[in-house]
Coordinates of N, CA and C and ligand atoms in Angstrom, one line a residue:
X20 N -1.8 17.7 13.9 CA -0.7 18.2 13.0 C -1.3 19.1 12.0
X21 N -0.6 20.2 11.7 CA -1.1 21.1 10.6 C -0.5 20.5 9.3
X22 N -1.3 20.0 8.4 CA -0.9 19.4 7.2 C -1.1 20.3 6.1
X23 N 0.0 20.6 5.4 CA -0.1 21.5 4.2 C 0.0 20.6 2.9
X24 N 0.5 19.5 3.0 CA 0.7 18.6 1.8 C -0.5 17.8 1.5
X25 N -0.3 16.8 0.6 CA -1.4 15.9 0.2 C -0.9 14.5 0.3
X26 N -1.6 13.7 1.0 CA -1.2 12.3 1.3 C -2.0 11.3 0.4
X27 N -1.3 10.7 -0.5 CA -2.0 9.8 -1.4 C -1.4 8.4 -1.3
X28 N -2.3 7.4 -1.1 CA -1.8 6.0 -0.9 C -2.3 5.1 -2.1
X29 N -1.6 4.0 -2.3 CA -1.9 3.1 -3.4 C -2.0 1.7 -2.9
X30 N -3.1 1.1 -3.2 CA -3.4 -0.3 -2.7 C -3.7 -1.2 -3.8
X31 N -3.7 -2.5 -3.4 CA -4.1 -3.5 -4.4 C -3.5 -4.8 -4.1
X32 N -4.0 -5.9 -4.8 CA -3.4 -7.2 -4.6 C -2.0 -7.3 -5.3
X33 N -1.3 -8.4 -5.1 CA 0.0 -8.6 -5.7 C -0.1 -8.5 -7.2
X34 N 0.9 -8.0 -7.9 CA 0.9 -8.0 -9.3 C 0.0 -7.1 -10.0
X35 N -0.5 -6.1 -9.2 CA -1.5 -5.1 -9.8 C -0.7 -4.0 -10.6
X36 N 0.6 -3.9 -10.5 CA 1.3 -3.0 -11.3 C 1.5 -1.6 -10.6
X37 N 1.2 -1.5 -9.3 CA 1.2 -0.3 -8.6 C 2.5 0.4 -8.7
X38 N 3.6 -0.3 -8.4 CA 4.9 0.3 -8.3 C 5.3 1.0 -9.5
X39 N 5.1 0.4 -10.7 CA 5.5 1.0 -12.0 C 4.7 2.2 -12.2
X40 N 3.4 2.1 -12.0 CA 2.6 3.3 -12.3 C 2.9 4.5 -11.3
X41 N 3.1 4.2 -10.1 CA 3.4 5.2 -9.1 C 4.7 5.9 -9.5
X42 N 5.7 5.2 -10.0 CA 6.9 5.8 -10.5 C 6.7 6.7 -11.6
X43 N 5.8 6.3 -12.6 CA 5.4 7.2 -13.7 C 4.8 8.5 -13.2
X44 N 3.9 8.4 -12.2 CA 3.2 9.5 -11.7 C 4.1 10.5 -11.0
X45 N 5.0 9.9 -10.2 CA 6.1 10.7 -9.5 C 6.9 11.5 -10.5
X46 N 7.3 10.8 -11.6 CA 8.2 11.6 -12.5 C 7.4 12.7 -13.2
X47 N 6.1 12.4 -13.4 CA 5.3 13.5 -14.1 C 5.1 14.7 -13.2
X48 N 4.8 14.4 -11.9 CA 4.6 15.5 -10.9 C 5.9 16.3 -10.8
X49 N 7.0 15.5 -10.7 CA 8.3 16.2 -10.6 C 8.6 17.1 -11.8
X50 N 8.3 16.5 -12.9 CA 8.4 17.3 -14.2 C 7.6 18.6 -14.2
X51 N 6.5 18.6 -13.5 CA 5.7 19.8 -13.4 C 6.2 20.7 -12.3
X52 N 7.3 20.4 -11.7 CA 7.9 21.2 -10.6 C 7.2 21.1 -9.3
X53 N 6.5 20.0 -9.1 CA 5.8 19.9 -7.8 C 6.8 19.3 -6.7
X54 N 6.6 19.7 -5.5 CA 7.3 19.0 -4.4 C 6.6 17.7 -4.1
X55 N 7.3 16.6 -4.5 CA 6.6 15.3 -4.4 C 7.6 14.3 -3.8
X56 N 7.1 13.4 -3.0 CA 7.9 12.4 -2.4 C 7.3 11.0 -2.7
X57 N 8.1 10.1 -3.0 CA 7.7 8.7 -3.3 C 8.2 7.8 -2.3
X58 N 7.4 7.0 -1.6 CA 7.9 6.1 -0.6 C 7.0 4.9 -0.6
X59 N 7.4 3.9 0.3 CA 6.6 2.7 0.3 C 6.5 2.1 1.7
X60 N 5.6 1.2 1.8 CA 5.4 0.4 3.1 C 5.4 -1.1 2.8
X61 N 5.8 -1.9 3.6 CA 6.6 -1.6 4.8 C 8.0 -1.2 4.3
X62 N 8.6 -0.1 4.9 CA 9.9 0.3 4.4 C 10.0 1.8 4.3
X63 N 10.8 2.3 3.4 CA 10.8 3.7 3.1 C 11.9 4.4 3.9
X64 N 12.3 3.9 5.0 CA 13.4 4.4 5.9 C 14.1 3.2 6.5
X65 N 15.3 3.5 7.1 CA 16.2 2.4 7.5 C 15.5 1.4 8.5
X66 N 14.9 1.9 9.5 CA 14.3 1.0 10.6 C 13.2 0.2 10.0
X67 N 12.3 0.8 9.2 CA 11.2 0.1 8.6 C 11.6 -0.9 7.5
X68 N 12.7 -0.6 6.8 CA 13.2 -1.6 5.8 C 13.7 -2.8 6.6
X69 N 14.3 -2.6 7.8 CA 14.8 -3.8 8.5 C 13.6 -4.6 9.0
X70 N 12.5 -3.9 9.4 CA 11.3 -4.6 9.9 C 10.7 -5.4 8.7
X71 N 10.7 -4.7 7.5 CA 10.3 -5.4 6.3 C 11.0 -6.7 6.0
X72 N 12.3 -6.6 6.2 CA 13.1 -7.9 5.9 C 12.6 -9.0 6.9
X73 N 12.4 -8.6 8.1 CA 12.0 -9.6 9.1 C 10.6 -10.2 8.7
X74 N 9.7 -9.3 8.3 CA 8.3 -9.8 8.0 C 8.3 -10.7 6.8
X75 N 9.1 -10.3 5.7 CA 8.9 -10.9 4.4 C 9.9 -12.1 4.2
X76 N 10.8 -12.3 5.2 CA 11.8 -13.4 5.1 C 11.1 -14.7 4.9
X77 N 11.5 -15.4 3.8 CA 10.9 -16.7 3.5 C 11.2 -17.8 4.5
X78 N 12.2 -17.5 5.3 CA 12.5 -18.5 6.4 C 11.6 -18.4 7.6
X79 N 10.9 -17.3 7.7 CA 10.1 -17.0 8.9 C 8.7 -17.6 8.8
X80 N 8.6 -18.8 8.5 CA 7.3 -19.5 8.3 C 6.5 -19.6 9.6
X81 N 7.2 -19.5 10.7 CA 6.5 -19.7 12.0 C 5.9 -18.4 12.5
X82 N 6.0 -17.3 11.8 CA 5.5 -16.0 12.3 C 4.0 -16.1 12.6
X83 N 3.7 -15.7 13.8 CA 2.3 -15.6 14.2 C 1.6 -14.4 13.5
X84 N 0.3 -14.6 13.2 CA -0.4 -13.6 12.5 C -0.5 -12.2 13.2
X85 N -0.6 -12.3 14.6 CA -0.7 -11.1 15.3 C 0.7 -10.4 15.4
X86 N 1.7 -11.2 15.4 CA 3.1 -10.6 15.4 C 3.3 -9.9 14.0
X87 N 2.8 -10.5 13.0 CA 2.9 -9.9 11.6 C 2.2 -8.6 11.6
X88 N 1.0 -8.6 12.1 CA 0.2 -7.3 12.1 C 0.9 -6.2 12.9
X89 N 1.4 -6.6 14.1 CA 2.1 -5.6 15.0 C 3.4 -5.1 14.3
X90 N 4.1 -6.0 13.6 CA 5.3 -5.5 12.9 C 5.0 -4.5 11.8
X91 N 3.9 -4.8 11.0 CA 3.5 -3.9 10.0 C 3.2 -2.5 10.6
X92 N 2.5 -2.6 11.8 CA 2.0 -1.3 12.4 C 3.3 -0.6 13.0
X93 N 4.3 -1.3 13.5 CA 5.5 -0.7 14.0 C 6.2 0.0 12.9
X94 N 6.4 -0.7 11.8 CA 7.1 -0.1 10.6 C 6.4 1.1 10.1
X95 N 5.0 1.0 10.1 CA 4.2 2.1 9.7 C 4.4 3.4 10.6
X96 N 4.4 3.1 11.9 CA 4.6 4.3 12.8 C 5.9 5.0 12.6
X97 N 7.0 4.2 12.5 CA 8.3 4.8 12.3 C 8.4 5.6 11.0
X98 N 7.9 5.0 10.0 CA 7.9 5.6 8.6 C 7.1 6.9 8.6
X99 N 5.9 6.9 9.3 CA 5.1 8.0 9.4 C 5.8 9.2 10.1
X100 N 6.3 8.8 11.3 CA 6.9 9.8 12.2 C 8.1 10.4 11.6
X101 N 8.9 9.5 11.0 CA 10.3 10.0 10.5 C 10.2 10.6 9.1
X102 N 9.3 10.2 8.3 CA 9.3 10.6 6.9 C 8.1 11.3 6.4
X103 N 6.9 10.6 6.6 CA 5.7 11.1 6.0 C 5.2 12.4 6.6
X104 N 5.1 12.4 8.0 CA 4.5 13.6 8.6 C 5.4 14.8 8.4
X105 N 6.7 14.7 8.5 CA 7.5 15.9 8.2 C 7.3 16.4 6.8
X106 N 7.2 15.5 5.8 CA 7.0 15.9 4.4 C 5.6 16.6 4.2
X107 N 4.6 16.1 4.9 CA 3.3 16.7 4.8 C 3.3 18.1 5.4
X108 N 4.0 18.2 6.5 CA 4.1 19.5 7.2 C 4.8 20.5 6.3
X109 N 5.7 20.0 5.5 CA 6.5 20.9 4.6 C 5.8 21.1 3.2
X110 N 4.6 20.6 3.1 CA 3.8 20.8 1.9 C 4.0 19.9 0.8
X111 N 4.6 18.8 1.0 CA 4.9 17.8 -0.1 C 3.6 17.0 -0.5
X112 N 3.6 16.6 -1.7 CA 2.6 15.6 -2.1 C 3.3 14.3 -1.8
X113 N 2.8 13.5 -1.0 CA 3.4 12.2 -0.6 C 2.7 11.0 -1.3
X114 N 3.4 10.3 -2.1 CA 2.8 9.1 -2.8 C 3.4 7.9 -2.1
X115 N 2.5 7.1 -1.5 CA 2.9 6.0 -0.7 C 2.4 4.7 -1.2
X116 N 3.3 3.8 -1.6 CA 2.9 2.5 -2.1 C 2.5 1.6 -0.9
X117 N 1.3 1.5 -0.6 CA 0.6 0.7 0.5 C 0.6 1.6 1.8
X118 N -0.4 1.4 2.6 CA -0.6 2.0 3.9 C -1.5 1.1 4.7
X119 N -2.2 1.8 5.6 CA -3.0 1.0 6.6 C -4.0 0.0 6.0
X120 N -4.6 0.4 4.8 CA -5.6 -0.5 4.2 C -5.0 -1.9 3.8
X121 N -3.6 -1.9 3.6 CA -3.0 -3.2 3.3 C -3.1 -4.1 4.6
X122 N -2.9 -3.5 5.7 CA -3.0 -4.3 7.0 C -4.4 -4.8 7.2
X123 N -5.4 -3.9 6.9 CA -6.8 -4.3 7.1 C -7.2 -5.4 6.1
X124 N -6.7 -5.4 4.9 CA -7.0 -6.4 3.9 C -6.2 -7.7 4.2
X125 N -4.9 -7.6 4.3 CA -4.0 -8.8 4.5 C -4.1 -9.4 5.8
X126 N -3.9 -8.6 6.9 CA -3.9 -9.2 8.2 C -5.4 -9.3 8.8
X127 N -6.2 -8.2 8.5 CA -7.5 -8.2 9.1 C -8.4 -9.3 8.4
X128 N -8.4 -9.3 7.1 CA -9.3 -10.3 6.4 C -8.5 -11.5 5.9
X129 N -7.4 -11.3 5.3 CA -6.6 -12.5 4.8 C -6.2 -13.4 5.9
X130 N -5.6 -12.9 7.0 CA -5.2 -13.8 8.1 C -6.4 -14.1 9.0
X131 N -7.5 -13.4 8.9 CA -8.6 -13.6 9.7 C -8.6 -13.0 11.1
X132 N -7.7 -12.0 11.3 CA -7.7 -11.3 12.6 C -8.9 -10.4 12.8
X133 N -9.5 -10.0 11.8 CA -10.7 -9.1 11.9 C -10.2 -7.7 11.5
X134 N -11.0 -7.1 10.7 CA -10.7 -5.7 10.2 C -10.7 -4.7 11.4
X135 N -11.6 -4.9 12.3 CA -11.7 -3.9 13.4 C -10.5 -4.1 14.4
X136 N -10.1 -5.3 14.6 CA -9.0 -5.5 15.6 C -7.7 -4.9 15.0
X137 N -7.5 -5.1 13.7 CA -6.3 -4.6 13.0 C -6.4 -3.1 12.9
X138 N -7.6 -2.6 12.7 CA -7.7 -1.1 12.7 C -7.4 -0.5 14.1
X139 N -7.7 -1.2 15.1 CA -7.5 -0.6 16.4 C -6.0 -0.5 16.8
X140 N -5.2 -1.6 16.4 CA -3.8 -1.5 16.7 C -3.1 -0.4 15.8
X141 N -3.7 -0.2 14.6 CA -3.2 0.8 13.7 C -3.6 2.2 14.1
X142 N -4.7 2.3 14.8 CA -5.1 3.7 15.2 C -4.0 4.1 16.3
X143 N -3.5 3.2 17.1 CA -2.5 3.5 18.0 C -1.2 4.0 17.3
X144 N -0.9 3.4 16.2 CA 0.3 3.7 15.4 C 0.2 5.0 14.6
X145 N -1.0 5.2 14.0 CA -1.1 6.4 13.1 C -1.8 7.6 13.6
X146 N -2.5 7.4 14.7 CA -3.3 8.6 15.3 C -4.4 8.9 14.2
X147 N -4.4 10.2 13.9 CA -5.5 10.6 12.9 C -4.9 10.9 11.5
X148 N -3.7 10.4 11.3 CA -3.1 10.7 9.9 C -3.6 9.6 9.0
X149 N -4.7 10.0 8.3 CA -5.2 9.1 7.2 C -5.0 9.7 5.9
X150 N -4.9 8.9 4.8 CA -4.7 9.5 3.5 C -5.8 10.4 3.0
X151 N -5.4 11.4 2.2 CA -6.5 12.3 1.6 C -7.2 11.5 0.6
X152 N -6.5 10.6 -0.1 CA -7.1 9.8 -1.1 C -6.3 8.5 -1.2
X153 N -7.0 7.4 -1.6 CA -6.4 6.1 -1.8 C -6.8 5.6 -3.1
X154 N -5.9 5.1 -3.9 CA -6.3 4.6 -5.2 C -6.1 3.0 -5.1
X155 N -7.2 2.4 -5.4 CA -7.2 0.9 -5.3 C -7.0 0.4 -6.8
X156 N -5.9 -0.4 -7.0 CA -5.6 -1.0 -8.3 C -6.4 -2.3 -8.3
X157 N -7.4 -2.3 -9.1 CA -8.4 -3.4 -9.1 C -7.9 -4.5 -10.1
X158 N -7.6 -5.6 -9.6 CA -7.2 -6.8 -10.5 C -7.6 -8.1 -9.8
X159 N -8.1 -9.0 -10.5 CA -8.4 -10.3 -9.9 C -7.1 -10.9 -9.4
X160 N -7.1 -11.5 -8.2 CA -5.9 -12.1 -7.6 C -5.2 -13.1 -8.5
X161 N -6.0 -13.9 -9.3 CA -5.4 -14.9 -10.2 C -4.6 -14.2 -11.2
X162 N -5.1 -13.1 -11.7 CA -4.3 -12.4 -12.8 C -3.1 -11.8 -12.3
X163 N -3.2 -11.2 -11.1 CA -2.0 -10.5 -10.4 C -0.9 -11.5 -10.2
X164 N -1.3 -12.7 -9.6 CA -0.3 -13.7 -9.3 C 0.3 -14.3 -10.5
X165 N -0.5 -14.4 -11.6 CA 0.1 -14.9 -12.8 C 1.1 -13.9 -13.4
X166 N 0.8 -12.6 -13.2 CA 1.8 -11.6 -13.7 C 3.1 -11.7 -12.9
X167 N 3.0 -11.9 -11.6 CA 4.3 -11.9 -10.9 C 5.1 -13.3 -11.1
X168 N 4.3 -14.3 -11.4 CA 5.0 -15.6 -11.7 C 5.8 -15.5 -13.0
X169 N 5.3 -14.6 -13.9 CA 6.0 -14.4 -15.2 C 7.3 -13.5 -15.1
X170 N 7.3 -12.7 -14.0 CA 8.3 -11.7 -13.9 C 9.5 -12.3 -13.1
X171 N 10.5 -12.7 -13.9 CA 11.7 -13.4 -13.3 C 12.5 -12.5 -12.4
X172 N 12.4 -11.2 -12.6 CA 13.2 -10.2 -11.8 C 12.7 -10.0 -10.4
X173 N 11.4 -10.4 -10.2 CA 10.8 -10.1 -8.9 C 11.0 -11.3 -8.0
X174 N 11.6 -11.1 -6.8 CA 11.8 -12.2 -5.9 C 10.5 -12.4 -5.2
X175 N 10.1 -13.7 -5.0 CA 8.8 -14.0 -4.4 C 9.0 -14.0 -2.8
X176 N 8.4 -13.1 -2.1 CA 8.5 -13.1 -0.7 C 7.5 -14.0 0.1
X177 N 7.6 -14.0 1.4 CA 6.7 -14.9 2.2 C 5.3 -14.7 1.9
X178 N 4.8 -13.5 1.7 CA 3.4 -13.2 1.4 C 3.0 -13.6 0.0
X179 N 3.9 -13.3 -1.0 CA 3.6 -13.7 -2.3 C 3.3 -15.2 -2.4
X180 N 4.0 -15.9 -1.6 CA 4.0 -17.4 -1.7 C 2.7 -18.0 -1.0
X181 N 1.9 -17.2 -0.4 CA 0.7 -17.7 0.2 C -0.2 -18.3 -0.8
X182 N -1.2 -19.1 -0.4 CA -2.1 -19.8 -1.3 C -3.0 -18.8 -2.1
X183 N -3.6 -19.3 -3.2 CA -4.5 -18.5 -3.9 C -5.7 -18.1 -3.0
X184 N -6.1 -19.1 -2.2 CA -7.2 -18.8 -1.2 C -6.9 -17.6 -0.4
X185 N -5.7 -17.5 0.2 CA -5.3 -16.3 1.0 C -5.5 -15.1 0.2
X186 N -5.0 -15.1 -1.1 CA -5.0 -13.9 -1.9 C -6.4 -13.5 -2.3
X187 N -7.3 -14.5 -2.4 CA -8.7 -14.2 -2.7 C -9.3 -13.5 -1.5
X188 N -8.9 -14.0 -0.3 CA -9.5 -13.4 0.9 C -9.0 -11.9 1.1
X189 N -7.7 -11.7 0.7 CA -7.2 -10.3 0.7 C -8.0 -9.5 -0.2
X190 N -8.3 -10.0 -1.4 CA -9.1 -9.2 -2.3 C -10.5 -8.9 -1.8
X191 N -11.1 -9.9 -1.2 CA -12.5 -9.7 -0.6 C -12.4 -8.6 0.5
X192 N -11.3 -8.7 1.3 CA -11.0 -7.7 2.4 C -11.0 -6.3 1.8
X193 N -10.3 -6.1 0.7 CA -10.2 -4.8 0.0 C -11.7 -4.3 -0.3
X194 N -12.5 -5.3 -0.9 CA -13.8 -4.8 -1.3 C -14.6 -4.4 -0.1
X195 N -14.4 -5.0 1.1 CA -15.1 -4.6 2.3 C -14.6 -3.2 2.7
X196 N -13.3 -3.0 2.6 CA -12.7 -1.7 3.1 C -13.2 -0.6 2.1
X197 N -13.4 -0.9 0.9 CA -13.9 0.1 -0.1 C -15.3 0.5 0.3
X198 N -16.1 -0.5 0.7 CA -17.5 -0.2 1.2 C -17.5 0.7 2.4
X199 N -16.4 0.5 3.3 CA -16.4 1.3 4.5 C -15.9 2.7 4.3
X200 N -15.1 2.9 3.3 CA -14.5 4.3 3.1 C -14.8 4.7 1.6
X201 N -16.0 4.8 1.2 CA -16.3 5.1 -0.2 C -15.8 6.5 -0.6
X202 N -15.7 7.4 0.3 CA -15.2 8.8 -0.1 C -13.7 8.9 -0.3
X203 N -13.0 8.1 0.4 CA -11.5 8.1 0.4 C -11.0 7.2 -0.7
X204 N -11.5 6.1 -0.9 CA -10.9 5.1 -1.8 C -11.5 5.1 -3.2
X205 N -10.7 5.3 -4.2 CA -11.1 5.3 -5.6 C -10.5 4.1 -6.3
X206 N -11.4 3.4 -7.1 CA -10.9 2.2 -7.8 C -10.4 2.6 -9.2
X207 N -9.4 1.9 -9.6 CA -9.0 2.0 -11.0 C -8.8 0.6 -11.6
X208 N -9.1 0.4 -12.8 CA -9.0 -0.9 -13.5 C -7.5 -1.2 -13.8
X209 N -6.9 -2.1 -13.0 CA -5.5 -2.4 -13.2 C -5.2 -3.5 -14.2
X210 N -6.3 -4.0 -14.9 CA -6.0 -5.0 -15.9 C -5.7 -4.4 -17.2
X211 N -5.8 -3.0 -17.3 CA -5.5 -2.3 -18.5 C -4.0 -2.2 -18.7
X212 N -3.5 -1.6 -19.8 CA -2.1 -1.5 -20.0 C -1.5 -0.4 -19.1
X213 N -0.2 -0.5 -18.9 CA 0.5 0.4 -18.0 C 0.2 1.9 -18.4
X214 N 0.2 2.2 -19.7 CA 0.0 3.6 -20.1 C -1.5 4.0 -19.8
X215 N -2.4 3.1 -20.0 CA -3.8 3.4 -19.7 C -4.0 3.6 -18.2
X216 N -3.4 2.7 -17.4 CA -3.6 2.9 -15.9 C -3.0 4.2 -15.5
X217 N -1.8 4.5 -16.0 CA -1.1 5.7 -15.6 C -2.0 6.9 -15.9
X218 N -2.6 6.9 -17.1 CA -3.4 8.1 -17.5 C -4.6 8.2 -16.6
X219 N -5.3 7.1 -16.3 CA -6.5 7.1 -15.5 C -6.1 7.6 -14.0
X220 N -5.0 7.1 -13.5 CA -4.7 7.5 -12.1 C -4.2 8.9 -12.1
X221 N -3.5 9.3 -13.2 CA -3.1 10.7 -13.3 C -4.3 11.7 -13.1
X222 N -5.4 11.3 -13.8 CA -6.6 12.2 -13.7 C -7.1 12.3 -12.3
X223 N -7.1 11.1 -11.6 CA -7.6 11.1 -10.2 C -6.7 12.0 -9.3
X224 N -5.3 11.8 -9.6 CA -4.4 12.6 -8.8 C -4.5 14.1 -9.0
X225 N -4.7 14.5 -10.3 CA -4.8 15.9 -10.6 C -6.0 16.5 -9.8
X226 N -7.1 15.7 -9.7 CA -8.3 16.3 -9.0 C -7.9 16.5 -7.5
X227 N -6.9 15.8 -7.0 CA -6.5 16.0 -5.6 C -5.5 17.1 -5.4
X228 N -4.6 17.3 -6.4 CA -3.5 18.2 -6.1 C -3.4 19.5 -6.9
X229 N -4.3 19.6 -7.9 CA -4.2 20.8 -8.7 C -5.1 21.9 -8.2
Ligands
TMP301 P1 5.0 -5.1 -1.7 O1 5.2 -6.4 -2.4 O2 3.8 -4.3 -2.3 O3 6.2 -4.3 -1.5 O4 4.4 -5.4 -0.2 C1 5.0 -6.3 0.6 C2 4.0 -7.3 1.0 O5 3.5 -7.0 2.3 C3 2.8 -7.5 0.2 O6 2.6 -8.9 0.0 C4 1.7 -6.9 0.9 C5 2.1 -7.1 2.4 N1 1.6 -6.2 3.3 C6 0.7 -6.6 4.4 O7 0.4 -7.8 4.4 N2 0.3 -5.7 5.3 C7 0.7 -4.4 5.3 O8 0.3 -3.6 6.1 C8 1.5 -3.9 4.2 C9 2.0 -2.5 4.1 C10 2.0 -4.9 3.2

């Protein structure tokens, strides 16, 4: 694919504050007249939002870990083909809340399927479309989970409700992925205030898009 745009993804444990900060960055880029698209995984388009509902449904306790990994990869493929790749071809800056690293950390390490096994099914889904840069919102899982527990407006989904042990494994998985991709993944301290995190991530993004 001839890619003219810039593909930036955002990763981190639950309650890291990604979604709010990404919205701030999106507004700022828009305000500067940039062609920018904000989207998320799993979801972002009709079919993938339906798959999201299936994965995150609190009633689906019997879901097998491999099924979960395949559903995330399926949602990812459709979202990429239908929305992200066309936008990159058209020269957009694409800001995506979560991407393949979430599968590596949550399903690969958290569920214990193995990072390499999960990477291989995702390679089938995404081909060679990898982010130009990935920003990791670094926060201890305990602090992230405490933040979402306090937020009454946020509904707790099937993955939020996993044990602290699971979320610790996810965090460890992220640290392993950062070691694997040191050039692509940039850490930011997500324990700071929303304004500080937005400023820090803004600087990282400017280095990618200006
Ligand atoms: P969100 O809460 O950031 O919208 O993400 C939904 C949940 O799905 C969150 O708990 C992280 C999880 N997830 C995975 O386990 N694997 C993935 O590949 C993605 C994209 C998300």
